[in-house]
XYZ file of C-alpha atoms in Angstrom:
399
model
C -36.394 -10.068 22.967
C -34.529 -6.433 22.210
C -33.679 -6.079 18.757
C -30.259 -4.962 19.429
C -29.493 -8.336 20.576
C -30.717 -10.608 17.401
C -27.575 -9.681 15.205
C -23.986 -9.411 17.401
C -20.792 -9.161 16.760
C -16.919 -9.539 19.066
C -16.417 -6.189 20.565
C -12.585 -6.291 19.194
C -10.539 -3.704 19.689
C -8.244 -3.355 16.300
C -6.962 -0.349 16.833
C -3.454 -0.719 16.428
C -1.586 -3.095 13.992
C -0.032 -6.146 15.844
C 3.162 -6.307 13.691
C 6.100 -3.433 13.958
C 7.310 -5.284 10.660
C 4.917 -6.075 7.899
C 4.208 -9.917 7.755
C 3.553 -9.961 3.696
C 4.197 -13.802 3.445
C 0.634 -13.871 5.543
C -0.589 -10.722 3.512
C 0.007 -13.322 0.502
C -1.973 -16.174 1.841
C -5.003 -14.177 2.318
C -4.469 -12.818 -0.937
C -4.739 -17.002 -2.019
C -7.560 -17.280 0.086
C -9.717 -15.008 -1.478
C -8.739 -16.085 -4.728
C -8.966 -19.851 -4.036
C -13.017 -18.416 -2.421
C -14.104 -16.361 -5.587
C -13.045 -18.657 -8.124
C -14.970 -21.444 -6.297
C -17.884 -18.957 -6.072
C -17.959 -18.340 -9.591
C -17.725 -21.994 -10.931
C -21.334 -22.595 -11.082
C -21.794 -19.772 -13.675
C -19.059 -21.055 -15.803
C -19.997 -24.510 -15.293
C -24.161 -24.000 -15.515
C -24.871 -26.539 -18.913
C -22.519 -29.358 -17.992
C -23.639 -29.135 -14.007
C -27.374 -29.361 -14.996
C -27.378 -32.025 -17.744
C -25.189 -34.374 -14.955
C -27.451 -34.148 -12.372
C -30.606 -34.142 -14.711
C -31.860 -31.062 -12.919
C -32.985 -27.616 -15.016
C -30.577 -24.828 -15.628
C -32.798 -22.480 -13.394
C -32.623 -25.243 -10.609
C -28.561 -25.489 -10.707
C -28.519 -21.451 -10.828
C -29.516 -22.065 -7.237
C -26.149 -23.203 -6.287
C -24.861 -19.242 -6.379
C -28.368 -18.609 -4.517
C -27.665 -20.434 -2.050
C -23.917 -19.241 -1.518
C -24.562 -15.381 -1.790
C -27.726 -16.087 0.656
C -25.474 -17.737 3.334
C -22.434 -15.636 3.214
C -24.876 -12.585 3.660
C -26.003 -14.219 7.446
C -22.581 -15.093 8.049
C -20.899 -11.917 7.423
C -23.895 -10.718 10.392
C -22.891 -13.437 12.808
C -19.826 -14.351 12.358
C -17.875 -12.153 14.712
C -20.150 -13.101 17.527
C -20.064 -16.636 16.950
C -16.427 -17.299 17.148
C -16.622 -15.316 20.311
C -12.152 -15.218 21.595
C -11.039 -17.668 19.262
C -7.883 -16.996 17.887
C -8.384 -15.860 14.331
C -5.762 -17.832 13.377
C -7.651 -21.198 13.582
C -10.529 -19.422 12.275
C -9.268 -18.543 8.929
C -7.984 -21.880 8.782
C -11.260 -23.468 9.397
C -13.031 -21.500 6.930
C -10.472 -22.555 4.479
C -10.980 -26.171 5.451
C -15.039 -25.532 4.681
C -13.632 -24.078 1.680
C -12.018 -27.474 0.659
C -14.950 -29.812 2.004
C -17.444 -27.891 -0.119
C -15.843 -28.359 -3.422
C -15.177 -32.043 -2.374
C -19.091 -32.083 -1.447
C -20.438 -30.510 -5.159
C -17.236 -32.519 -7.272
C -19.094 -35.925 -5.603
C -22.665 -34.587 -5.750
C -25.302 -37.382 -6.756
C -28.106 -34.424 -6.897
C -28.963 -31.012 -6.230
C -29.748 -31.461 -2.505
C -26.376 -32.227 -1.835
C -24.829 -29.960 -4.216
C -26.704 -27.123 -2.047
C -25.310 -28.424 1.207
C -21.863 -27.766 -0.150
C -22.503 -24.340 -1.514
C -24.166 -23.664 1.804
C -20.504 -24.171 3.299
C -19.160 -22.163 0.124
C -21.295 -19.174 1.837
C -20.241 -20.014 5.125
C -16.607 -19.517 4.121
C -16.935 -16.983 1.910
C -18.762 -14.644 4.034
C -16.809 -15.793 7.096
C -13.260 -14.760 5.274
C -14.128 -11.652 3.919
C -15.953 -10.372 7.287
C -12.624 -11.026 9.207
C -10.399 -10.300 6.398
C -10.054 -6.549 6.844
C -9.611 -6.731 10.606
C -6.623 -9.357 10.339
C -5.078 -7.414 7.835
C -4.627 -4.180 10.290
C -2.941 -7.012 12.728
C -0.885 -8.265 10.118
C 1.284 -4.817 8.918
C 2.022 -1.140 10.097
C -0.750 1.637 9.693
C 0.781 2.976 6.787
C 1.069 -0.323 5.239
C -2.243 -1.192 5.197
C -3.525 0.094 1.548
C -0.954 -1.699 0.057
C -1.772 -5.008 2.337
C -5.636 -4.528 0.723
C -4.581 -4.103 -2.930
C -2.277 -7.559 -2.706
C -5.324 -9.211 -0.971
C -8.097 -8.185 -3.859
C -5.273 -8.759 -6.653
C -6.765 -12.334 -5.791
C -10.485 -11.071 -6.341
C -9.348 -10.343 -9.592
C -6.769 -12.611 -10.501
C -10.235 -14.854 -10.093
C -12.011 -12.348 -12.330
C -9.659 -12.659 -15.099
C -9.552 -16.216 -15.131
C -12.319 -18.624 -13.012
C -15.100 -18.347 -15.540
C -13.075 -18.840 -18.957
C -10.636 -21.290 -17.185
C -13.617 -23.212 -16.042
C -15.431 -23.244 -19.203
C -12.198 -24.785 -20.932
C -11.361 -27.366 -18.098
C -15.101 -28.554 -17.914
C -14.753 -29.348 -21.626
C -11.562 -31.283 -20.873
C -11.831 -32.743 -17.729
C -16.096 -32.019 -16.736
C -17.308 -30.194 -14.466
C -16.867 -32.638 -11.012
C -13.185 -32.423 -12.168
C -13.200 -28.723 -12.525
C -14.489 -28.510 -8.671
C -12.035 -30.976 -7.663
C -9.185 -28.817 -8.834
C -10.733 -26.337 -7.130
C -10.393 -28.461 -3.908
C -6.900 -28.485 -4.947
C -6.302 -24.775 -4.912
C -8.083 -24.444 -2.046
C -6.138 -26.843 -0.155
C -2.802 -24.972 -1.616
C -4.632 -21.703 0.259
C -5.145 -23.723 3.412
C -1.420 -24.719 3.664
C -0.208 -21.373 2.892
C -2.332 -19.990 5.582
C -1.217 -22.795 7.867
C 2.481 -21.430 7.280
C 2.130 -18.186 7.181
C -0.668 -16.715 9.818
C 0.956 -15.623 12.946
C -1.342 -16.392 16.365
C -4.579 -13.626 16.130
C -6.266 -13.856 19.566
C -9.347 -12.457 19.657
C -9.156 -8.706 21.485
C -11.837 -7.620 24.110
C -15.727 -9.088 25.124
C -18.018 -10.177 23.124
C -21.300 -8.471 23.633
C -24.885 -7.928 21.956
C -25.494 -5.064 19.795
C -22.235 -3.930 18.371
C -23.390 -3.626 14.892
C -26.193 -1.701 15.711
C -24.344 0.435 17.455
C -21.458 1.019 15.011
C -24.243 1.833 12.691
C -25.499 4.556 14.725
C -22.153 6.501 15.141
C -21.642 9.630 13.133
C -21.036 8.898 9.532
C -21.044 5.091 9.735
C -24.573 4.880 8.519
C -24.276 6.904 5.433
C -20.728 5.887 5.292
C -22.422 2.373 4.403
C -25.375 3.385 2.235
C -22.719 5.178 0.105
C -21.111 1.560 -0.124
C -24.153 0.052 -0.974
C -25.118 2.695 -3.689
C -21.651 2.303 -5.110
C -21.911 -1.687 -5.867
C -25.243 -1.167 -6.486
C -24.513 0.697 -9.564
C -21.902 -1.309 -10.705
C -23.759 -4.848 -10.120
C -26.787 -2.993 -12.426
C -24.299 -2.554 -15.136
C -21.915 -5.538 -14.761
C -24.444 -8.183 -14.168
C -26.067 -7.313 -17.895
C -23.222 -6.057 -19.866
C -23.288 -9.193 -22.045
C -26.760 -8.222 -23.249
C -25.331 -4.929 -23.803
C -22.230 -6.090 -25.581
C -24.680 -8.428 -28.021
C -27.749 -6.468 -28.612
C -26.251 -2.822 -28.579
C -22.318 -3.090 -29.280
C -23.272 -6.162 -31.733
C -20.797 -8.219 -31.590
C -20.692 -12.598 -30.748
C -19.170 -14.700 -28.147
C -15.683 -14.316 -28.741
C -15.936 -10.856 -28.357
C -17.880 -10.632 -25.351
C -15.153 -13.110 -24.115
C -12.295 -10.879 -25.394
C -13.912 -7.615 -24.436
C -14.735 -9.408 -21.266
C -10.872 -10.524 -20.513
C -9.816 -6.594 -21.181
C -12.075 -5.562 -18.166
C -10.230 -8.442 -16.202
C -7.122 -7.319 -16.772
C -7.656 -3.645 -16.711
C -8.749 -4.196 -13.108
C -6.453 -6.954 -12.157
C -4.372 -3.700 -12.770
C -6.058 -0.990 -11.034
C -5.606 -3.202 -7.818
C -2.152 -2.211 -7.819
C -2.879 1.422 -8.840
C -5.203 2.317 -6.436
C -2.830 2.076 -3.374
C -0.955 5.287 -4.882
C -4.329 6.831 -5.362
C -5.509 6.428 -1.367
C -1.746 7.092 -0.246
C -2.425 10.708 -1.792
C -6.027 11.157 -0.963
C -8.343 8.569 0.011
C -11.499 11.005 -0.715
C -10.025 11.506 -3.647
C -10.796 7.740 -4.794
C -14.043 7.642 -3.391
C -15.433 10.400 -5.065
C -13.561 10.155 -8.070
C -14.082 6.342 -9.168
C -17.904 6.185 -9.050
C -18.082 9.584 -11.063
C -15.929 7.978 -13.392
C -18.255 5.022 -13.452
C -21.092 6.833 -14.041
C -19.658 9.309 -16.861
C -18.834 5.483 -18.087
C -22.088 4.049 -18.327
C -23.634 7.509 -19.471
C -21.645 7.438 -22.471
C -22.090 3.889 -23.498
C -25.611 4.467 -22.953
C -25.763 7.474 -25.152
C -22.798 6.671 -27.784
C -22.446 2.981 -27.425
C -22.392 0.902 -30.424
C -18.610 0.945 -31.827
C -17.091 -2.144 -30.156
C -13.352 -0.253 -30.131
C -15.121 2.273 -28.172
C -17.082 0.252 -25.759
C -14.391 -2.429 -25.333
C -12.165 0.874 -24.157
C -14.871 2.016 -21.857
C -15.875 -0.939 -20.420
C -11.707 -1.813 -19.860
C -11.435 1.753 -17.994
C -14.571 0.843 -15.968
C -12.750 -2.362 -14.884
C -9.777 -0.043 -13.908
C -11.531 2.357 -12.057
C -13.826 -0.766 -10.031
C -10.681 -2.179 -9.170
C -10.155 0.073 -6.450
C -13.926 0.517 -4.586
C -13.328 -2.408 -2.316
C -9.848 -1.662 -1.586
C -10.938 2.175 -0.865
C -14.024 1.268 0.951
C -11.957 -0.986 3.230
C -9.507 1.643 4.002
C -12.329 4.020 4.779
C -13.233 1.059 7.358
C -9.441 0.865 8.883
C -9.659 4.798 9.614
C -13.684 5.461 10.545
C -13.904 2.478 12.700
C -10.529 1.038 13.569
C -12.028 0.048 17.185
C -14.348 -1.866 15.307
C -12.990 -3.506 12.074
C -14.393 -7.148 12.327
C -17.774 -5.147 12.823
C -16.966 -2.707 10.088
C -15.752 -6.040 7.835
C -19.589 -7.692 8.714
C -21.464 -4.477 7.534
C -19.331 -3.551 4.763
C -19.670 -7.409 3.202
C -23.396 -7.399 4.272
C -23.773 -4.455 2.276
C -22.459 -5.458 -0.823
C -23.851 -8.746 -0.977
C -27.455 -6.704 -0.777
C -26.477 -4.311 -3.523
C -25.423 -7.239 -5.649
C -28.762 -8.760 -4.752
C -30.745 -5.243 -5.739
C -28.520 -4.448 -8.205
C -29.318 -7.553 -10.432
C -32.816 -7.801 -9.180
C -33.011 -4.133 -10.411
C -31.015 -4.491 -13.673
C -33.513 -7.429 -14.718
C -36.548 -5.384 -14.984
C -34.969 -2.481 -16.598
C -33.840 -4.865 -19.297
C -37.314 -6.150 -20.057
C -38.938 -2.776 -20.236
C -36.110 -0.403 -22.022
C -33.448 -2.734 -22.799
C -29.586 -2.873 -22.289
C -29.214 1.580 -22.765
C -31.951 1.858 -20.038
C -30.112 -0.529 -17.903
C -26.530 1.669 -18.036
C -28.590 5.179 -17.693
C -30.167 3.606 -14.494
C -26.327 2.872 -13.403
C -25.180 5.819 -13.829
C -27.688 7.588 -11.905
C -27.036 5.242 -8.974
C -23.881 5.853 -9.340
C -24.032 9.733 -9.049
C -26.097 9.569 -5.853
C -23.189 7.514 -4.418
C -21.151 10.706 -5.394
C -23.239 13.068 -4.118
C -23.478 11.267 -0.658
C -19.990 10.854 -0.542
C -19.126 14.331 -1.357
C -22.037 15.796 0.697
C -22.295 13.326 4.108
C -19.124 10.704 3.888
C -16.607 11.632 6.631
C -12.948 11.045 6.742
C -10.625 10.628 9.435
């Protein structure tokens, strides 16, 4: 068999907006969605004592659970455009919000871990399902210009769920455990699925399917490097974020509650920059993309060389949060303009790509730790992060 036909993808052409008039009550509900998604994705780390000692399993053997869902959404953000071949989008979101419901139902009733997996296998299946398609229905659901303001709203949700999922879980497992915690979560999830019901105007599907069509977006000009500078990006953060609590304890020195306050500054700080960065891309969209992983890495170059005062590193680590806020929403402009023939392609690639940075980015981050500690972990950041720059600035093209 050719290998341009194992991974496919709809050949959709989005390359006009469907709506003359910006439809921002739909804008809204994805914005739910994805908020309603990530906070379900992130229960299992908030929830990891209480979910292992109630199913009598190890804490390395519940960790599993957000194995299993980053695994899955990775193959479905590959397939997912060429499974759904013409159906309307419409139903589609709808039925990945309906997974989205069924798999918190599934874990919130789970007698053991095999069935706790099945229902973060349909986590993944919705998560990576939404956010493949999520780019492409937002270019149908407002005006051209309208669009970077249509991606901030949607990842205020991302981190509306950063702020609060893990702390708000860890306080309603205490009060209510943790099959009540993912029952809420059914709840909000179902409150997502209703909006969406409302709100979501008919999406047919656009064009043929046919084999190939992420290899081939791949290979035209820029695209490629276009997506290795994504990768390198979330790469770099993923190497610093994933192990900042080691940093925050062993370097800044200070306990839990100030890891959890320091913690709830970076949530805000980029439950901020969401709304920023829409002024930012309006003026210059290289601009952001050059100028947010410099300011990363100047970031985690300083806290590896000066870090140690918690004022300080608390206001670093906020301004990294800031500055973050903005990479997806730039990124998935940069998809709107390079490939606007092509955005439920673009949307497969892009979410493919960051899932495999967080993967190497962790992965990475874990060995540094155990051979130079938290500082050698940040300075290894940093560097990642200035080869995203330099790509960007040297090979990334604009339209």
């Amino acid at each position: 068999m050719p290998s341009d036909t194992l991974l496919t993808a709809a050949d959709t052409d989005m390359a006009a907006p469907e709506q003359t008039r910006p439809a921002w009550g739909a804008v809204f509900s994805m914005s739910l969605g994805v908020f309603a998604l990530v906070t379900a994705e992130f229960l299992p780390a908030s929830l990891l004592t209480p979910l292992a000692e109630g199913l009598q399993i190890s804490k390395g053997a519940a960790g599993q659970a957000v194995t299993a869902t980053a695994f899955v959404a990775l193959i479905t953000s590959l397939f997912i455009s060429s499974a759904i071949g013409r159906i309307d989008r419409r139903w589609v979101l709808i039925g990945l919000s309906v997974l989205l419901v069924v798999s918190n139902l599934i874990a919130a009733s789970a007698p053991g871990i095999v069935t706790l997996l099945i229902g973060r296998v349909l986590m993944g299946i919705a998560l990576g399902g939404f956010w493949s398609l999520s780019v492409a229905t937002l270019m149908r659901l407002v005006p051209e210009p309208d669009i970077p303001r249509a991606l901030s709203i949607m990842f205020m949700g991302v981190s509306a769920a950063t702020v609060f999922a893990v702390p708000v879980g860890s306080y309603l497992g205490a009060l209510i455990g943790w099959r009540g915690v993912f029952l809420a979560a059914s709840g909000l999830a179902l409150l997502a699925l209703l909006t969406q019901i409302l709100t979501l105007p008919p999406l047919p599907a656009r064009g043929r399917a046919r084999a190939g069509i992420l290899f081939e977006v791949l290979r035209r000009p820029g695209i490629g490097i276009g997506m290795s500078a994504v990768l390198l990006v979330f790469a770099g953060h993923f190497t610093f974020f994933t192990y900042i609590r080691p940093f925050l304890e062993n370097v800044t020195g200070v306990g839990v509650d100030g890891v959890t306050l320091i913690l709830f500054g970076f949530g805000l700080a980029n439950f901020l920059g969401t709304y920023l960065i829409a002024f930012v891309i309006q003026r210059s969209l290289r601009l952001a993309l050059v100028a947010m992983p410099l300011t990363m890495a100047v970031l985690a170059v300083l806290l590896t060389v000066f870090g140690g005062i918690p004022v300080l590193d608390a206001a670093m680590i906020a301004i990294w949060g800031l500055v973050f806020a903005g990479v997806p929403v730039a990124w998935s402009t940069w998809i709107t303009r390079a490939i606007p023939d092509q955005a439920e392609a673009g949307g497969s690639l892009i979410v493919a790509a960051i899932n495999f940075a967080i993967a190497a980015g962790a992965a990475l981050g874990g060995g540094l730790l155990e051979l130079s500690g938290p500082r050698g972990v940040f300075l290894v950041s940093g560097l990642i992060l200035m080869a995203a720059v330099v790509t960007i600035v040297s090979r990334v093209r604009l339209k």
